[in-house]
mmCIF file of C-alpha atoms and ligand atoms in Angstrom:
data_model
loop_
_atom_site.group_PDB
_atom_site.id
_atom_site.type_symbol
_atom_site.label_atom_id
_atom_site.label_comp_id
_atom_site.label_asym_id
_atom_site.label_seq_id
_atom_site.Cartn_x
_atom_site.Cartn_y
_atom_site.Cartn_z
ATOM 1 C CA MET M 94 36.017 -4.342 64.526
ATOM 2 C CA LEU M 95 37.149 -7.492 66.889
ATOM 3 C CA SER M 96 36.843 -7.751 70.319
ATOM 4 C CA GLU M 97 40.184 -8.214 72.574
ATOM 5 C CA LYS M 98 39.306 -11.588 72.980
ATOM 6 C CA THR M 99 38.803 -12.453 69.667
ATOM 7 C CA LEU M 100 41.870 -10.597 68.109
ATOM 8 C CA GLN M 101 43.875 -13.005 71.128
ATOM 9 C CA ALA M 102 42.636 -15.978 69.678
ATOM 10 C CA LEU M 103 43.509 -14.738 66.451
ATOM 11 C CA ASN M 104 46.678 -13.503 67.762
ATOM 12 C CA LYS M 105 47.341 -16.916 68.874
ATOM 13 C CA GLN M 106 46.627 -18.863 66.110
ATOM 14 C CA ILE M 107 48.998 -16.943 64.585
ATOM 15 C CA ALA M 108 51.470 -18.438 65.992
ATOM 16 C CA LEU M 109 50.738 -21.485 65.597
ATOM 17 C CA GLU M 110 50.448 -21.542 62.556
ATOM 18 C CA GLY M 111 53.851 -20.057 62.262
ATOM 19 C CA ASN M 112 55.007 -23.259 65.189
ATOM 20 C CA ALA M 113 53.357 -25.154 62.110
ATOM 21 C CA SER M 114 55.191 -24.362 59.253
ATOM 22 C CA ALA M 115 58.549 -24.503 60.712
ATOM 23 C CA SER M 116 57.674 -27.950 62.487
ATOM 24 C CA TYR M 117 57.528 -29.142 59.305
ATOM 25 C CA LEU M 118 60.472 -27.360 57.658
ATOM 26 C CA ALA M 119 62.079 -29.179 60.608
ATOM 27 C CA MET M 120 61.244 -32.395 59.587
ATOM 28 C CA ALA M 121 61.134 -32.095 55.398
ATOM 29 C CA SER M 122 64.938 -31.477 56.775
ATOM 30 C CA TRP M 123 65.346 -34.428 58.387
ATOM 31 C CA CYS M 124 63.260 -36.738 56.012
ATOM 32 C CA GLU M 125 66.066 -34.668 53.754
ATOM 33 C CA ARG M 126 69.238 -35.941 55.652
ATOM 34 C CA GLN M 127 67.813 -39.526 55.582
ATOM 35 C CA GLY M 128 66.998 -39.933 51.937
ATOM 36 C CA LEU M 129 63.425 -40.406 52.460
ATOM 37 C CA ASN M 130 62.727 -37.864 49.940
ATOM 38 C CA GLY M 131 59.472 -38.215 48.657
ATOM 39 C CA CYS M 132 58.798 -37.439 52.964
ATOM 40 C CA ALA M 133 60.289 -34.628 52.119
ATOM 41 C CA THR M 134 59.104 -32.939 49.716
ATOM 42 C CA PHE M 135 55.458 -33.835 51.886
ATOM 43 C CA PHE M 136 56.509 -31.433 54.172
ATOM 44 C CA TYR M 137 57.907 -28.873 52.021
ATOM 45 C CA ASP M 138 54.059 -29.068 50.660
ATOM 46 C CA GLN M 139 52.663 -29.387 53.730
ATOM 47 C CA SER M 140 55.755 -25.704 54.702
ATOM 48 C CA ALA M 141 55.152 -24.073 52.514
ATOM 49 C CA GLU M 142 51.031 -24.773 53.661
ATOM 50 C CA GLU M 143 50.795 -23.770 56.914
ATOM 51 C CA ARG M 144 52.721 -20.610 56.638
ATOM 52 C CA MET M 145 49.746 -20.237 53.811
ATOM 53 C CA HIS M 146 47.059 -19.866 56.808
ATOM 54 C CA MET M 147 49.063 -18.066 59.147
ATOM 55 C CA MET M 148 49.273 -14.887 56.647
ATOM 56 C CA LYS M 149 45.084 -15.636 55.818
ATOM 57 C CA ILE M 150 44.832 -15.055 59.551
ATOM 58 C CA ILE M 151 47.465 -12.241 59.268
ATOM 59 C CA HIS M 152 45.425 -10.505 56.173
ATOM 60 C CA TYR M 153 41.882 -10.910 58.263
ATOM 61 C CA VAL M 154 42.926 -9.287 61.301
ATOM 62 C CA ASN M 155 44.338 -6.369 59.141
ATOM 63 C CA GLU M 156 41.229 -5.716 57.428
ATOM 64 C CA MET M 157 39.514 -6.424 60.178
ATOM 65 C CA ASP M 158 41.097 -3.423 61.463
ATOM 66 C CA GLY M 159 43.324 -5.677 64.098
ATOM 67 C CA HIS M 160 47.148 -5.525 64.421
ATOM 68 C CA ALA M 161 48.192 -9.066 64.025
ATOM 69 C CA VAL M 162 51.202 -10.003 66.033
ATOM 70 C CA ILE M 163 54.598 -11.998 64.540
ATOM 71 C CA SER M 164 55.781 -13.439 67.288
ATOM 72 C CA ALA M 165 59.562 -14.767 67.646
ATOM 73 C CA GLN M 166 59.320 -18.928 67.262
ATOM 74 C CA GLY M 167 61.199 -21.467 69.296
ATOM 75 C CA GLN M 168 63.607 -23.944 67.069
ATOM 76 C CA PRO M 169 61.173 -26.968 66.202
ATOM 77 C CA LYS M 170 62.537 -30.442 66.060
ATOM 78 C CA GLY M 171 64.554 -31.327 64.496
ATOM 79 C CA GLU M 172 65.636 -34.725 64.980
ATOM 80 C CA TYR M 173 64.046 -38.165 65.141
ATOM 81 C CA ASP M 174 64.424 -42.125 66.256
ATOM 82 C CA SER M 175 62.568 -43.327 63.114
ATOM 83 C CA VAL M 176 59.145 -42.067 60.461
ATOM 84 C CA GLN M 177 56.530 -43.695 61.720
ATOM 85 C CA GLU M 178 57.170 -42.053 65.741
ATOM 86 C CA LEU M 179 57.289 -38.347 62.897
ATOM 87 C CA PHE M 180 54.179 -39.075 61.381
ATOM 88 C CA LYS M 181 52.419 -39.782 65.048
ATOM 89 C CA ALA M 182 54.626 -36.155 65.663
ATOM 90 C CA VAL M 183 52.461 -34.820 62.560
ATOM 91 C CA TYR M 184 48.751 -36.479 63.820
ATOM 92 C CA LEU M 185 49.202 -34.374 68.070
ATOM 93 C CA GLN M 186 49.863 -31.282 66.105
ATOM 94 C CA GLU M 187 47.085 -31.281 63.860
ATOM 95 C CA LYS M 188 44.430 -32.170 66.489
ATOM 96 C CA SER M 189 46.225 -29.480 68.992
ATOM 97 C CA VAL M 190 45.450 -27.232 65.944
ATOM 98 C CA THR M 191 42.296 -28.715 65.035
ATOM 99 C CA SER M 192 41.560 -27.735 69.016
ATOM 100 C CA ALA M 193 42.830 -24.266 68.484
ATOM 101 C CA ILE M 194 39.329 -23.387 65.630
ATOM 102 C CA TYR M 195 37.109 -25.513 66.921
ATOM 103 C CA GLU M 196 38.182 -22.662 70.414
ATOM 104 C CA LEU M 197 38.520 -19.660 68.360
ATOM 105 C CA LEU M 198 35.183 -20.802 67.038
ATOM 106 C CA SER M 199 33.815 -20.665 69.645
ATOM 107 C CA ILE M 200 34.636 -17.142 71.171
ATOM 108 C CA SER M 201 33.537 -15.690 67.814
ATOM 109 C CA ASN M 202 29.878 -17.200 68.533
ATOM 110 C CA LYS M 203 30.227 -16.535 72.451
ATOM 111 C CA GLU M 204 31.055 -13.185 70.572
ATOM 112 C CA ASN M 205 28.837 -13.425 67.956
ATOM 113 C CA ASP M 206 32.043 -12.683 65.950
ATOM 114 C CA HIS M 207 29.523 -14.133 62.428
ATOM 115 C CA SER M 208 32.744 -12.043 59.681
ATOM 116 C CA THR M 209 35.090 -14.327 62.509
ATOM 117 C CA THR M 210 32.495 -16.751 62.008
ATOM 118 C CA LEU M 211 32.024 -17.184 58.273
ATOM 119 C CA PHE M 212 36.718 -17.334 58.482
ATOM 120 C CA LEU M 213 37.221 -20.217 60.419
ATOM 121 C CA GLN M 214 35.163 -21.887 57.940
ATOM 122 C CA TRP M 215 37.337 -22.736 55.662
ATOM 123 C CA TYR M 216 39.805 -23.414 58.330
ATOM 124 C CA VAL M 217 37.258 -26.454 59.472
ATOM 125 C CA ALA M 218 37.140 -28.338 56.278
ATOM 126 C CA GLU M 219 41.509 -27.703 56.425
ATOM 127 C CA GLN M 220 41.360 -29.665 59.381
ATOM 128 C CA ARG M 221 39.338 -32.792 58.757
ATOM 129 C CA GLU M 222 40.618 -33.299 55.321
ATOM 130 C CA GLU M 223 44.481 -32.764 57.080
ATOM 131 C CA GLU M 224 43.497 -35.150 59.695
ATOM 132 C CA ALA M 225 42.192 -37.221 57.627
ATOM 133 C CA GLN M 226 45.680 -37.020 55.010
ATOM 134 C CA ILE M 227 47.743 -38.082 57.826
ATOM 135 C CA ARG M 228 45.918 -40.644 59.208
ATOM 136 C CA THR M 229 45.692 -42.347 55.885
ATOM 137 C CA ILE M 230 48.827 -41.971 56.647
ATOM 138 C CA LEU M 231 49.717 -44.147 59.736
ATOM 139 C CA ASP M 232 47.127 -46.367 58.664
ATOM 140 C CA LYS M 233 50.248 -47.225 55.649
ATOM 141 C CA ILE M 234 52.817 -47.248 58.122
ATOM 142 C CA LYS M 235 51.117 -49.063 60.267
ATOM 143 C CA LEU M 236 49.990 -51.969 57.027
ATOM 144 C CA ILE M 237 53.980 -52.115 55.386
ATOM 145 C CA GLY M 238 55.213 -52.664 58.950
ATOM 146 C CA THR M 239 58.896 -52.083 59.769
ATOM 147 C CA GLY M 240 60.312 -54.822 57.548
ATOM 148 C CA GLY M 241 63.991 -54.837 55.312
ATOM 149 C CA GLN M 242 62.560 -52.549 52.673
ATOM 150 C CA SER M 243 59.497 -50.465 55.212
ATOM 151 C CA LEU M 244 61.371 -47.125 53.595
ATOM 152 C CA TYR M 245 61.409 -47.260 51.033
ATOM 153 C CA PHE M 246 57.359 -48.297 50.392
ATOM 154 C CA ILE M 247 56.641 -45.952 52.852
ATOM 155 C CA ASP M 248 58.402 -43.604 51.062
ATOM 156 C CA GLN M 249 57.096 -44.379 47.435
ATOM 157 C CA GLU M 250 53.600 -44.657 49.460
ATOM 158 C CA VAL M 251 54.119 -40.852 50.935
ATOM 159 C CA GLN M 252 55.734 -40.278 47.464
ATOM 160 C CA ASN M 253 52.163 -41.420 45.626
ATOM 161 C CA ILE M 254 50.423 -38.664 48.094
ATOM 162 C CA ASN M 255 52.322 -36.172 46.950
ATOM 163 C CA ALA M 256 51.680 -36.884 42.889
ATOM 164 C CA LEU M 257 48.230 -36.735 44.318
ATOM 165 C CA ARG M 258 48.258 -33.085 46.591
ATOM 166 C CA GLY M 259 49.425 -32.083 42.614
ATOM 167 C CA GLN M 260 46.627 -33.211 40.570
ATOM 168 C CA GLU M 261 44.284 -32.224 42.727
ATOM 169 C CA GLU M 262 45.869 -28.436 43.389
ATOM 170 C CA ALA M 263 46.122 -28.373 39.443
ATOM 171 C CA GLU M 264 42.642 -29.347 38.729
ATOM 172 C CA ALA M 265 40.982 -26.558 41.340
ATOM 173 C CA GLU M 266 43.296 -23.858 39.555
ATOM 174 C CA GLU M 267 41.561 -24.927 36.627
ATOM 175 C CA GLY M 268 37.987 -24.792 38.097
ATOM 176 C CA ILE M 269 37.987 -28.633 37.196
ATOM 177 C CA ALA M 270 37.361 -29.401 41.029
HETATM 178 FE FE1 LIG Y 438 47.129 -24.663 59.896
HETATM 179 FE FE2 LIG Y 438 47.787 -28.704 59.760
HETATM 180 O O1 LIG Y 438 47.031 -26.634 60.500
#
């Protein structure tokens, strides 16, 4: 059984993950329009991941006899001045999601809700990985600079990350990793 406070915080997190999914979908569409196909693939995949994060919480809340609330989402930002601006926005967004997870954890800890605390461990690890991945991309963007073919090289780097991610997922599915 979830306390009212924990339930509210989990429902807030459902909305945050849903917003992240919509936001990444809008980013993917923007990248596709710019011809940045590697970046577009990255964000379409990321949008699906965020939806999965949201679904996990919905199922958890319902399993705990709570009521998972699905709230309407506003229109996400759909225009960016540059790919650099876009990835900086992603990093800030992920950091705010991490803060929300930590906030949730401190609530579940205070309430001795061990089940929710355990459930949230997966999110802590996931956020660490996501933030590290975006930092890697931001570092590459910085190294590549803003020269003539920079967009091409940035897109290539993100495409390499997509390939690596696909490989890791396939290995995890086969039980290798
Ligand atoms: Fe599920 Fe990246 O927040």
